[in-house]
């Protein structure tokens, strides 16, 4: 993106946020040449993200689906719908950082887990138990142990 002041071609992104409505991404940019700072608003390209599932099948990324998964993991936890919505947006900002055209469901799951870990430990364990598909109580215990060590 060109600098609006000196028209230099390289600008650095210092911050990306999804707008509250979730429809746009605001980026803080700094011109590499003159240091001018400005903000751009871009349509949310994550809507075009394709998710590659374990089976190899592809499907369009869906915010609704992520919200469903988060709401499920956070059932009966002391969080508001608004807080879950915020978490969802933060995860999406993270997913968008690399500006990918497609992501595996595995990769998305890892990003979700990373966010849930700081957000709510119970929800993290719930999500991990589905996502990592613990086959034994041992595997489940290992995850709990790892969590309590941190
Ligand atoms: Zn400039």
PDB file of C-alpha atoms and ligand atoms in Angstrom:
ATOM      1  CA  UNK A   1       0.000   0.000   0.000  1.00  0.00           C
ATOM      2  CA  UNK A   2       1.310   3.429  -0.990  1.00  0.00           C
ATOM      3  CA  UNK A   3       1.974   6.138   1.574  1.00  0.00           C
ATOM      4  CA  UNK A   4      -0.640   8.902   1.076  1.00  0.00           C
ATOM      5  CA  UNK A   5       1.943  11.573   1.861  1.00  0.00           C
ATOM      6  CA  UNK A   6       5.102  10.670  -0.090  1.00  0.00           C
ATOM      7  CA  UNK A   7       3.700   7.872  -2.295  1.00  0.00           C
ATOM      8  CA  UNK A   8       6.466   5.506  -1.208  1.00  0.00           C
ATOM      9  CA  UNK A   9       5.534   1.881  -1.868  1.00  0.00           C
ATOM     10  CA  UNK A  10       6.495   0.196   1.396  1.00  0.00           C
ATOM     11  CA  UNK A  11       4.378   0.669   4.467  1.00  0.00           C
ATOM     12  CA  UNK A  12       4.622  -1.421   7.585  1.00  0.00           C
ATOM     13  CA  UNK A  13       1.559  -2.749   9.396  1.00  0.00           C
ATOM     14  CA  UNK A  14       1.849  -2.068  13.111  1.00  0.00           C
ATOM     15  CA  UNK A  15      -1.579  -3.222  14.206  1.00  0.00           C
ATOM     16  CA  UNK A  16      -4.563  -5.106  12.769  1.00  0.00           C
ATOM     17  CA  UNK A  17      -8.021  -5.179  14.296  1.00  0.00           C
ATOM     18  CA  UNK A  18     -11.338  -6.477  13.195  1.00  0.00           C
ATOM     19  CA  UNK A  19     -14.040  -3.847  13.582  1.00  0.00           C
ATOM     20  CA  UNK A  20     -16.700  -4.524  16.171  1.00  0.00           C
ATOM     21  CA  UNK A  21     -19.225  -5.487  13.566  1.00  0.00           C
ATOM     22  CA  UNK A  22     -16.698  -7.960  12.241  1.00  0.00           C
ATOM     23  CA  UNK A  23     -16.994  -6.770   8.674  1.00  0.00           C
ATOM     24  CA  UNK A  24     -13.780  -4.845   8.222  1.00  0.00           C
ATOM     25  CA  UNK A  25     -10.163  -4.907   9.260  1.00  0.00           C
ATOM     26  CA  UNK A  26      -8.501  -1.717  10.396  1.00  0.00           C
ATOM     27  CA  UNK A  27      -4.763  -1.564   9.962  1.00  0.00           C
ATOM     28  CA  UNK A  28      -2.354   0.950  11.397  1.00  0.00           C
ATOM     29  CA  UNK A  29       0.382   1.515   8.870  1.00  0.00           C
ATOM     30  CA  UNK A  30       3.654   3.383   9.026  1.00  0.00           C
ATOM     31  CA  UNK A  31       5.508   4.584   5.935  1.00  0.00           C
ATOM     32  CA  UNK A  32       9.011   3.100   5.806  1.00  0.00           C
ATOM     33  CA  UNK A  33      10.382   6.207   4.138  1.00  0.00           C
ATOM     34  CA  UNK A  34       8.834   9.275   5.787  1.00  0.00           C
ATOM     35  CA  UNK A  35       7.414   7.689   8.929  1.00  0.00           C
ATOM     36  CA  UNK A  36       3.897   8.928   8.231  1.00  0.00           C
ATOM     37  CA  UNK A  37       1.245   6.946  10.129  1.00  0.00           C
ATOM     38  CA  UNK A  38      -2.190   6.263   8.780  1.00  0.00           C
ATOM     39  CA  UNK A  39      -5.057   3.837   9.140  1.00  0.00           C
ATOM     40  CA  UNK A  40      -6.684   1.808   6.428  1.00  0.00           C
ATOM     41  CA  UNK A  41      -9.941  -0.051   6.501  1.00  0.00           C
ATOM     42  CA  UNK A  42     -10.227  -3.117   4.376  1.00  0.00           C
ATOM     43  CA  UNK A  43     -13.096  -5.463   3.739  1.00  0.00           C
ATOM     44  CA  UNK A  44     -12.604  -8.570   5.765  1.00  0.00           C
ATOM     45  CA  UNK A  45     -10.774 -11.008   3.537  1.00  0.00           C
ATOM     46  CA  UNK A  46     -11.249 -13.838   6.010  1.00  0.00           C
ATOM     47  CA  UNK A  47     -14.640 -14.361   4.457  1.00  0.00           C
ATOM     48  CA  UNK A  48     -12.754 -15.829   1.498  1.00  0.00           C
ATOM     49  CA  UNK A  49     -10.695 -18.206   3.606  1.00  0.00           C
ATOM     50  CA  UNK A  50     -10.977 -21.883   2.772  1.00  0.00           C
ATOM     51  CA  UNK A  51     -10.667 -24.505   5.467  1.00  0.00           C
ATOM     52  CA  UNK A  52      -9.034 -27.816   4.586  1.00  0.00           C
ATOM     53  CA  UNK A  53     -10.509 -30.529   6.743  1.00  0.00           C
ATOM     54  CA  UNK A  54      -8.808 -33.674   7.954  1.00  0.00           C
ATOM     55  CA  UNK A  55     -10.499 -35.634   5.178  1.00  0.00           C
ATOM     56  CA  UNK A  56      -9.011 -33.264   2.618  1.00  0.00           C
ATOM     57  CA  UNK A  57     -12.389 -31.748   1.817  1.00  0.00           C
ATOM     58  CA  UNK A  58     -12.553 -27.964   1.685  1.00  0.00           C
ATOM     59  CA  UNK A  59     -15.212 -25.658   2.993  1.00  0.00           C
ATOM     60  CA  UNK A  60     -15.622 -21.923   3.334  1.00  0.00           C
ATOM     61  CA  UNK A  61     -14.528 -20.520   6.684  1.00  0.00           C
ATOM     62  CA  UNK A  62     -17.504 -19.666   8.861  1.00  0.00           C
ATOM     63  CA  UNK A  63     -17.496 -17.264  11.812  1.00  0.00           C
ATOM     64  CA  UNK A  64     -20.742 -18.830  12.936  1.00  0.00           C
ATOM     65  CA  UNK A  65     -19.089 -22.215  13.220  1.00  0.00           C
ATOM     66  CA  UNK A  66     -16.240 -20.855  15.320  1.00  0.00           C
ATOM     67  CA  UNK A  67     -18.766 -19.062  17.566  1.00  0.00           C
ATOM     68  CA  UNK A  68     -20.635 -22.343  17.983  1.00  0.00           C
ATOM     69  CA  UNK A  69     -17.482 -24.183  18.984  1.00  0.00           C
ATOM     70  CA  UNK A  70     -16.478 -21.478  21.451  1.00  0.00           C
ATOM     71  CA  UNK A  71     -19.969 -21.233  22.923  1.00  0.00           C
ATOM     72  CA  UNK A  72     -19.997 -24.988  23.385  1.00  0.00           C
ATOM     73  CA  UNK A  73     -16.594 -25.030  25.097  1.00  0.00           C
ATOM     74  CA  UNK A  74     -17.645 -22.122  27.327  1.00  0.00           C
ATOM     75  CA  UNK A  75     -20.984 -23.585  28.392  1.00  0.00           C
ATOM     76  CA  UNK A  76     -21.846 -22.683  31.997  1.00  0.00           C
ATOM     77  CA  UNK A  77     -18.634 -20.696  32.334  1.00  0.00           C
ATOM     78  CA  UNK A  78     -18.829 -17.177  33.764  1.00  0.00           C
ATOM     79  CA  UNK A  79     -18.541 -15.322  30.447  1.00  0.00           C
ATOM     80  CA  UNK A  80     -20.976 -13.176  28.526  1.00  0.00           C
ATOM     81  CA  UNK A  81     -21.914 -13.638  24.894  1.00  0.00           C
ATOM     82  CA  UNK A  82     -20.141 -10.336  24.254  1.00  0.00           C
ATOM     83  CA  UNK A  83     -16.894 -11.700  25.692  1.00  0.00           C
ATOM     84  CA  UNK A  84     -17.137 -14.791  23.498  1.00  0.00           C
ATOM     85  CA  UNK A  85     -17.709 -12.544  20.501  1.00  0.00           C
ATOM     86  CA  UNK A  86     -14.547 -10.571  21.376  1.00  0.00           C
ATOM     87  CA  UNK A  87     -12.564 -13.772  21.736  1.00  0.00           C
ATOM     88  CA  UNK A  88     -13.838 -14.925  18.357  1.00  0.00           C
ATOM     89  CA  UNK A  89     -12.688 -11.656  16.755  1.00  0.00           C
ATOM     90  CA  UNK A  90      -9.260 -11.895  18.363  1.00  0.00           C
ATOM     91  CA  UNK A  91      -8.861 -15.421  17.013  1.00  0.00           C
ATOM     92  CA  UNK A  92      -9.854 -14.222  13.551  1.00  0.00           C
ATOM     93  CA  UNK A  93      -7.369 -11.352  13.654  1.00  0.00           C
ATOM     94  CA  UNK A  94      -4.728 -13.924  14.490  1.00  0.00           C
ATOM     95  CA  UNK A  95      -5.831 -16.201  11.648  1.00  0.00           C
ATOM     96  CA  UNK A  96      -5.625 -13.288   9.239  1.00  0.00           C
ATOM     97  CA  UNK A  97      -2.124 -12.235  10.192  1.00  0.00           C
ATOM     98  CA  UNK A  98      -0.508 -14.421   7.580  1.00  0.00           C
ATOM     99  CA  UNK A  99      -3.144 -13.480   5.039  1.00  0.00           C
ATOM    100  CA  UNK A 100      -3.668 -17.060   3.881  1.00  0.00           C
ATOM    101  CA  UNK A 101      -5.980 -18.288   1.142  1.00  0.00           C
ATOM    102  CA  UNK A 102      -6.577 -21.534   2.955  1.00  0.00           C
ATOM    103  CA  UNK A 103      -5.844 -23.039   6.353  1.00  0.00           C
ATOM    104  CA  UNK A 104      -6.150 -26.564   7.678  1.00  0.00           C
ATOM    105  CA  UNK A 105      -8.721 -27.183  10.383  1.00  0.00           C
ATOM    106  CA  UNK A 106      -5.799 -28.449  12.457  1.00  0.00           C
ATOM    107  CA  UNK A 107      -4.016 -25.101  12.237  1.00  0.00           C
ATOM    108  CA  UNK A 108      -7.199 -23.226  13.142  1.00  0.00           C
ATOM    109  CA  UNK A 109      -7.722 -25.560  16.097  1.00  0.00           C
ATOM    110  CA  UNK A 110      -4.240 -24.765  17.379  1.00  0.00           C
ATOM    111  CA  UNK A 111      -4.844 -21.024  17.190  1.00  0.00           C
ATOM    112  CA  UNK A 112      -8.165 -21.451  19.019  1.00  0.00           C
ATOM    113  CA  UNK A 113      -6.481 -23.513  21.726  1.00  0.00           C
ATOM    114  CA  UNK A 114      -3.781 -20.915  22.211  1.00  0.00           C
ATOM    115  CA  UNK A 115      -6.405 -18.239  22.809  1.00  0.00           C
ATOM    116  CA  UNK A 116      -8.605 -20.402  25.007  1.00  0.00           C
ATOM    117  CA  UNK A 117      -5.709 -21.263  27.254  1.00  0.00           C
ATOM    118  CA  UNK A 118      -5.427 -17.662  28.419  1.00  0.00           C
ATOM    119  CA  UNK A 119      -9.157 -17.117  28.343  1.00  0.00           C
ATOM    120  CA  UNK A 120     -10.622 -19.984  30.339  1.00  0.00           C
ATOM    121  CA  UNK A 121      -8.834 -23.163  31.400  1.00  0.00           C
ATOM    122  CA  UNK A 122     -11.961 -25.275  31.683  1.00  0.00           C
ATOM    123  CA  UNK A 123     -13.035 -24.303  28.181  1.00  0.00           C
ATOM    124  CA  UNK A 124      -9.502 -25.010  26.981  1.00  0.00           C
ATOM    125  CA  UNK A 125      -9.629 -28.553  28.322  1.00  0.00           C
ATOM    126  CA  UNK A 126     -13.095 -29.084  26.847  1.00  0.00           C
ATOM    127  CA  UNK A 127     -12.021 -27.860  23.455  1.00  0.00           C
ATOM    128  CA  UNK A 128      -8.757 -29.795  23.589  1.00  0.00           C
ATOM    129  CA  UNK A 129     -10.565 -33.002  24.508  1.00  0.00           C
ATOM    130  CA  UNK A 130     -12.623 -32.761  21.331  1.00  0.00           C
ATOM    131  CA  UNK A 131      -9.946 -31.326  19.105  1.00  0.00           C
ATOM    132  CA  UNK A 132      -7.085 -33.543  20.214  1.00  0.00           C
ATOM    133  CA  UNK A 133      -9.440 -36.457  20.511  1.00  0.00           C
ATOM    134  CA  UNK A 134      -7.934 -37.911  23.674  1.00  0.00           C
ATOM    135  CA  UNK A 135      -8.186 -41.649  23.289  1.00  0.00           C
ATOM    136  CA  UNK A 136      -7.267 -42.501  26.842  1.00  0.00           C
ATOM    137  CA  UNK A 137      -7.638 -41.003  30.275  1.00  0.00           C
ATOM    138  CA  UNK A 138      -3.831 -40.873  30.314  1.00  0.00           C
ATOM    139  CA  UNK A 139      -3.712 -38.482  27.399  1.00  0.00           C
ATOM    140  CA  UNK A 140      -6.301 -36.330  29.088  1.00  0.00           C
ATOM    141  CA  UNK A 141      -4.381 -36.342  32.357  1.00  0.00           C
ATOM    142  CA  UNK A 142      -1.159 -35.387  30.585  1.00  0.00           C
ATOM    143  CA  UNK A 143      -2.839 -32.295  29.206  1.00  0.00           C
ATOM    144  CA  UNK A 144      -4.175 -31.338  32.659  1.00  0.00           C
ATOM    145  CA  UNK A 145      -0.715 -31.837  34.150  1.00  0.00           C
ATOM    146  CA  UNK A 146       0.883 -29.730  31.480  1.00  0.00           C
ATOM    147  CA  UNK A 147      -1.652 -26.989  32.115  1.00  0.00           C
ATOM    148  CA  UNK A 148      -1.143 -26.983  35.872  1.00  0.00           C
ATOM    149  CA  UNK A 149       2.624 -26.790  35.482  1.00  0.00           C
ATOM    150  CA  UNK A 150       2.454 -23.506  33.598  1.00  0.00           C
TER     151      UNK A 150
HETATM  152 ZN1  LIG B   1       5.733   8.312   3.268  1.00  0.00          ZN
END
